[in-house]
């Protein structure tokens, strides 16, 4: 934990909502939720603080990973395109417009083997793909892990309805090429793209959603719906896809495993394998309910 984070929390911050990323933040490097982090979030809930998990993962995958959180909380999934609660799926959804998605897919057609549609459907229609590039180890692993939720299409034109998120994955070089290509799309101002990088694994993810459906906008809508002021929002993240969310929060925290550029920009907690979320909560959120000013 950095001195700057401790100093910022020393005055007794009046936090009413805690937003945190999932992979690399709440979960450790084996994709597990530790008892320490779980207890820290449970304490937040008991203090009356809203907890929101904000992730690029699809709803069903995120829900499985957060089953240990046995209190009511919020789930912002699909890179911001869906907002749910622990008990209600799809309280708010933001789908791609069919014509916009069709045009977008024509523009990025040469990345077809790295492309997956994430829909609002359950079961085998939740993830849609055509011909995944099995030569790319990241694509091959994703297909293997998610086979039960995946439907193969002859063409993406067959699956343009109910799409929340277009997910791309591959090597860093390949995803850099993709982002350059996306920037030249005629409708680029109508979509929002976020990238996640793992240089040590030569792995990158790019998520494309509707312009108003990114993590930051989804969090802002949730905060307003709960009648909470931005000044009372704390956020924790570990990668570039979390930057807008951290910029929005009045109490932003970067994980110790975040890229150097993020650690230089914001207060830093410990890594995800050192219960960095719990340490940030301990530093910034008092153990007893705060008195109203």
mmCIF file with all atom_site columns, N, CA, C and O in Angstrom, residues 169-195:
data_model
loop_
_atom_site.group_PDB
_atom_site.id
_atom_site.type_symbol
_atom_site.label_atom_id
_atom_site.label_alt_id
_atom_site.label_comp_id
_atom_site.label_asym_id
_atom_site.label_entity_id
_atom_site.label_seq_id
_atom_site.pdbx_PDB_ins_code
_atom_site.Cartn_x
_atom_site.Cartn_y
_atom_site.Cartn_z
_atom_site.occupancy
_atom_site.B_iso_or_equiv
_atom_site.pdbx_formal_charge
_atom_site.auth_seq_id
_atom_site.auth_comp_id
_atom_site.auth_asym_id
_atom_site.auth_atom_id
_atom_site.pdbx_PDB_model_num
ATOM 1   N N  . UNK A 1 169 ? -9.633  -11.433 -29.171 1.00 0.00 ? 169 UNK A N  1
ATOM 2   C CA . UNK A 1 169 ? -8.481  -11.848 -28.378 1.00 0.00 ? 169 UNK A CA 1
ATOM 3   C C  . UNK A 1 169 ? -7.386  -12.398 -29.271 1.00 0.00 ? 169 UNK A C  1
ATOM 4   O O  . UNK A 1 169 ? -7.642  -12.884 -30.370 1.00 0.00 ? 169 UNK A O  1
ATOM 5   N N  . UNK A 1 170 ? -6.147  -12.299 -28.780 1.00 0.00 ? 170 UNK A N  1
ATOM 6   C CA . UNK A 1 170 ? -5.015  -12.804 -29.538 1.00 0.00 ? 170 UNK A CA 1
ATOM 7   C C  . UNK A 1 170 ? -3.718  -12.246 -28.998 1.00 0.00 ? 170 UNK A C  1
ATOM 8   O O  . UNK A 1 170 ? -3.669  -11.697 -27.889 1.00 0.00 ? 170 UNK A O  1
ATOM 9   N N  . UNK A 1 171 ? -2.666  -12.350 -29.769 1.00 0.00 ? 171 UNK A N  1
ATOM 10  C CA . UNK A 1 171 ? -1.377  -11.802 -29.357 1.00 0.00 ? 171 UNK A CA 1
ATOM 11  C C  . UNK A 1 171 ? -1.455  -10.277 -29.337 1.00 0.00 ? 171 UNK A C  1
ATOM 12  O O  . UNK A 1 171 ? -2.331  -9.676  -29.960 1.00 0.00 ? 171 UNK A O  1
ATOM 13  N N  . UNK A 1 172 ? -0.513  -9.653  -28.642 1.00 0.00 ? 172 UNK A N  1
ATOM 14  C CA . UNK A 1 172 ? -0.507  -8.197  -28.569 1.00 0.00 ? 172 UNK A CA 1
ATOM 15  C C  . UNK A 1 172 ? -0.374  -7.572  -29.955 1.00 0.00 ? 172 UNK A C  1
ATOM 16  O O  . UNK A 1 172 ? -1.059  -6.598  -30.275 1.00 0.00 ? 172 UNK A O  1
ATOM 17  N N  . UNK A 1 173 ? 0.496   -8.135  -30.783 1.00 0.00 ? 173 UNK A N  1
ATOM 18  C CA . UNK A 1 173 ? 0.702   -7.576  -32.126 1.00 0.00 ? 173 UNK A CA 1
ATOM 19  C C  . UNK A 1 173 ? -0.580  -7.641  -32.938 1.00 0.00 ? 173 UNK A C  1
ATOM 20  O O  . UNK A 1 173 ? -0.944  -6.676  -33.624 1.00 0.00 ? 173 UNK A O  1
ATOM 21  N N  . UNK A 1 174 ? -1.274  -8.762  -32.852 1.00 0.00 ? 174 UNK A N  1
ATOM 22  C CA . UNK A 1 174 ? -2.510  -8.922  -33.621 1.00 0.00 ? 174 UNK A CA 1
ATOM 23  C C  . UNK A 1 174 ? -3.588  -7.962  -33.135 1.00 0.00 ? 174 UNK A C  1
ATOM 24  O O  . UNK A 1 174 ? -4.317  -7.367  -33.931 1.00 0.00 ? 174 UNK A O  1
ATOM 25  N N  . UNK A 1 175 ? -3.710  -7.791  -31.833 1.00 0.00 ? 175 UNK A N  1
ATOM 26  C CA . UNK A 1 175 ? -4.718  -6.890  -31.294 1.00 0.00 ? 175 UNK A CA 1
ATOM 27  C C  . UNK A 1 175 ? -4.348  -5.425  -31.541 1.00 0.00 ? 175 UNK A C  1
ATOM 28  O O  . UNK A 1 175 ? -5.229  -4.574  -31.677 1.00 0.00 ? 175 UNK A O  1
ATOM 29  N N  . UNK A 1 176 ? -3.073  -5.122  -31.618 1.00 0.00 ? 176 UNK A N  1
ATOM 30  C CA . UNK A 1 176 ? -2.666  -3.768  -32.003 1.00 0.00 ? 176 UNK A CA 1
ATOM 31  C C  . UNK A 1 176 ? -3.109  -3.467  -33.432 1.00 0.00 ? 176 UNK A C  1
ATOM 32  O O  . UNK A 1 176 ? -3.581  -2.362  -33.732 1.00 0.00 ? 176 UNK A O  1
ATOM 33  N N  . UNK A 1 177 ? -2.963  -4.450  -34.310 1.00 0.00 ? 177 UNK A N  1
ATOM 34  C CA . UNK A 1 177 ? -3.436  -4.301  -35.691 1.00 0.00 ? 177 UNK A CA 1
ATOM 35  C C  . UNK A 1 177 ? -4.939  -4.074  -35.716 1.00 0.00 ? 177 UNK A C  1
ATOM 36  O O  . UNK A 1 177 ? -5.447  -3.232  -36.470 1.00 0.00 ? 177 UNK A O  1
ATOM 37  N N  . UNK A 1 178 ? -5.650  -4.825  -34.890 1.00 0.00 ? 178 UNK A N  1
ATOM 38  C CA . UNK A 1 178 ? -7.102  -4.688  -34.825 1.00 0.00 ? 178 UNK A CA 1
ATOM 39  C C  . UNK A 1 178 ? -7.505  -3.285  -34.393 1.00 0.00 ? 178 UNK A C  1
ATOM 40  O O  . UNK A 1 178 ? -8.377  -2.656  -35.005 1.00 0.00 ? 178 UNK A O  1
ATOM 41  N N  . UNK A 1 179 ? -6.888  -2.765  -33.343 1.00 0.00 ? 179 UNK A N  1
ATOM 42  C CA . UNK A 1 179 ? -7.256  -1.437  -32.846 1.00 0.00 ? 179 UNK A CA 1
ATOM 43  C C  . UNK A 1 179 ? -6.979  -0.356  -33.891 1.00 0.00 ? 179 UNK A C  1
ATOM 44  O O  . UNK A 1 179 ? -7.748  0.605   -34.004 1.00 0.00 ? 179 UNK A O  1
ATOM 45  N N  . UNK A 1 180 ? -5.908  -0.524  -34.632 1.00 0.00 ? 180 UNK A N  1
ATOM 46  C CA . UNK A 1 180 ? -5.628  0.414   -35.724 1.00 0.00 ? 180 UNK A CA 1
ATOM 47  C C  . UNK A 1 180 ? -6.725  0.347   -36.781 1.00 0.00 ? 180 UNK A C  1
ATOM 48  O O  . UNK A 1 180 ? -7.166  1.382   -37.298 1.00 0.00 ? 180 UNK A O  1
ATOM 49  N N  . UNK A 1 181 ? -7.172  -0.847  -37.079 1.00 0.00 ? 181 UNK A N  1
ATOM 50  C CA . UNK A 1 181 ? -8.245  -1.030  -38.052 1.00 0.00 ? 181 UNK A CA 1
ATOM 51  C C  . UNK A 1 181 ? -9.565  -0.445  -37.543 1.00 0.00 ? 181 UNK A C  1
ATOM 52  O O  . UNK A 1 181 ? -10.284 0.238   -38.284 1.00 0.00 ? 181 UNK A O  1
ATOM 53  N N  . UNK A 1 182 ? -9.893  -0.677  -36.293 1.00 0.00 ? 182 UNK A N  1
ATOM 54  C CA . UNK A 1 182 ? -11.137 -0.159  -35.720 1.00 0.00 ? 182 UNK A CA 1
ATOM 55  C C  . UNK A 1 182 ? -11.185 1.364   -35.786 1.00 0.00 ? 182 UNK A C  1
ATOM 56  O O  . UNK A 1 182 ? -12.237 1.964   -36.040 1.00 0.00 ? 182 UNK A O  1
ATOM 57  N N  . UNK A 1 183 ? -10.039 1.996   -35.565 1.00 0.00 ? 183 UNK A N  1
ATOM 58  C CA . UNK A 1 183 ? -9.978  3.464   -35.569 1.00 0.00 ? 183 UNK A CA 1
ATOM 59  C C  . UNK A 1 183 ? -10.380 4.058   -36.912 1.00 0.00 ? 183 UNK A C  1
ATOM 60  O O  . UNK A 1 183 ? -10.782 5.224   -36.979 1.00 0.00 ? 183 UNK A O  1
ATOM 61  N N  . UNK A 1 184 ? -10.324 3.284   -37.984 1.00 0.00 ? 184 UNK A N  1
ATOM 62  C CA . UNK A 1 184 ? -10.686 3.783   -39.311 1.00 0.00 ? 184 UNK A CA 1
ATOM 63  C C  . UNK A 1 184 ? -12.123 3.436   -39.699 1.00 0.00 ? 184 UNK A C  1
ATOM 64  O O  . UNK A 1 184 ? -12.556 3.741   -40.806 1.00 0.00 ? 184 UNK A O  1
ATOM 65  N N  . UNK A 1 185 ? -12.876 2.825   -38.791 1.00 0.00 ? 185 UNK A N  1
ATOM 66  C CA . UNK A 1 185 ? -14.267 2.472   -39.058 1.00 0.00 ? 185 UNK A CA 1
ATOM 67  C C  . UNK A 1 185 ? -15.118 3.739   -39.142 1.00 0.00 ? 185 UNK A C  1
ATOM 68  O O  . UNK A 1 185 ? -15.010 4.622   -38.292 1.00 0.00 ? 185 UNK A O  1
ATOM 69  N N  . UNK A 1 186 ? -15.960 3.819   -40.148 1.00 0.00 ? 186 UNK A N  1
ATOM 70  C CA . UNK A 1 186 ? -16.770 5.022   -40.359 1.00 0.00 ? 186 UNK A CA 1
ATOM 71  C C  . UNK A 1 186 ? -17.677 5.322   -39.173 1.00 0.00 ? 186 UNK A C  1
ATOM 72  O O  . UNK A 1 186 ? -18.003 6.486   -38.907 1.00 0.00 ? 186 UNK A O  1
ATOM 73  N N  . UNK A 1 187 ? -18.105 4.290   -38.457 1.00 0.00 ? 187 UNK A N  1
ATOM 74  C CA . UNK A 1 187 ? -18.986 4.492   -37.311 1.00 0.00 ? 187 UNK A CA 1
ATOM 75  C C  . UNK A 1 187 ? -18.255 4.424   -35.985 1.00 0.00 ? 187 UNK A C  1
ATOM 76  O O  . UNK A 1 187 ? -18.859 4.133   -34.945 1.00 0.00 ? 187 UNK A O  1
ATOM 77  N N  . UNK A 1 188 ? -16.961 4.713   -35.991 1.00 0.00 ? 188 UNK A N  1
ATOM 78  C CA . UNK A 1 188 ? -16.149 4.599   -34.768 1.00 0.00 ? 188 UNK A CA 1
ATOM 79  C C  . UNK A 1 188 ? -16.671 5.469   -33.630 1.00 0.00 ? 188 UNK A C  1
ATOM 80  O O  . UNK A 1 188 ? -16.514 5.128   -32.461 1.00 0.00 ? 188 UNK A O  1
ATOM 81  N N  . UNK A 1 189 ? -17.301 6.587   -33.967 1.00 0.00 ? 189 UNK A N  1
ATOM 82  C CA . UNK A 1 189 ? -17.823 7.474   -32.920 1.00 0.00 ? 189 UNK A CA 1
ATOM 83  C C  . UNK A 1 189 ? -19.091 6.927   -32.274 1.00 0.00 ? 189 UNK A C  1
ATOM 84  O O  . UNK A 1 189 ? -19.609 7.502   -31.318 1.00 0.00 ? 189 UNK A O  1
ATOM 85  N N  . UNK A 1 190 ? -19.605 5.805   -32.789 1.00 0.00 ? 190 UNK A N  1
ATOM 86  C CA . UNK A 1 190 ? -20.805 5.198   -32.226 1.00 0.00 ? 190 UNK A CA 1
ATOM 87  C C  . UNK A 1 190 ? -20.497 3.989   -31.360 1.00 0.00 ? 190 UNK A C  1
ATOM 88  O O  . UNK A 1 190 ? -21.411 3.361   -30.822 1.00 0.00 ? 190 UNK A O  1
ATOM 89  N N  . UNK A 1 191 ? -19.225 3.645   -31.220 1.00 0.00 ? 191 UNK A N  1
ATOM 90  C CA . UNK A 1 191 ? -18.849 2.491   -30.420 1.00 0.00 ? 191 UNK A CA 1
ATOM 91  C C  . UNK A 1 191 ? -17.787 2.873   -29.399 1.00 0.00 ? 191 UNK A C  1
ATOM 92  O O  . UNK A 1 191 ? -17.173 3.930   -29.491 1.00 0.00 ? 191 UNK A O  1
ATOM 93  N N  . UNK A 1 192 ? -17.602 2.011   -28.427 1.00 0.00 ? 192 UNK A N  1
ATOM 94  C CA . UNK A 1 192 ? -16.583 2.212   -27.397 1.00 0.00 ? 192 UNK A CA 1
ATOM 95  C C  . UNK A 1 192 ? -15.732 0.956   -27.320 1.00 0.00 ? 192 UNK A C  1
ATOM 96  O O  . UNK A 1 192 ? -16.255 -0.152  -27.198 1.00 0.00 ? 192 UNK A O  1
ATOM 97  N N  . UNK A 1 193 ? -14.420 1.112   -27.414 1.00 0.00 ? 193 UNK A N  1
ATOM 98  C CA . UNK A 1 193 ? -13.502 -0.021  -27.352 1.00 0.00 ? 193 UNK A CA 1
ATOM 99  C C  . UNK A 1 193 ? -12.574 0.110   -26.148 1.00 0.00 ? 193 UNK A C  1
ATOM 100 O O  . UNK A 1 193 ? -12.133 1.206   -25.817 1.00 0.00 ? 193 UNK A O  1
ATOM 101 N N  . UNK A 1 194 ? -12.293 -1.002  -25.519 1.00 0.00 ? 194 UNK A N  1
ATOM 102 C CA . UNK A 1 194 ? -11.355 -1.016  -24.401 1.00 0.00 ? 194 UNK A CA 1
ATOM 103 C C  . UNK A 1 194 ? -10.406 -2.191  -24.575 1.00 0.00 ? 194 UNK A C  1
ATOM 104 O O  . UNK A 1 194 ? -10.789 -3.245  -25.079 1.00 0.00 ? 194 UNK A O  1
ATOM 105 N N  . UNK A 1 195 ? -9.165  -1.986  -24.180 1.00 0.00 ? 195 UNK A N  1
ATOM 106 C CA . UNK A 1 195 ? -8.162  -3.031  -24.327 1.00 0.00 ? 195 UNK A CA 1
ATOM 107 C C  . UNK A 1 195 ? -7.566  -3.443  -23.005 1.00 0.00 ? 195 UNK A C  1
ATOM 108 O O  . UNK A 1 195 ? -7.409  -2.628  -22.089 1.00 0.00 ? 195 UNK A O  1
#
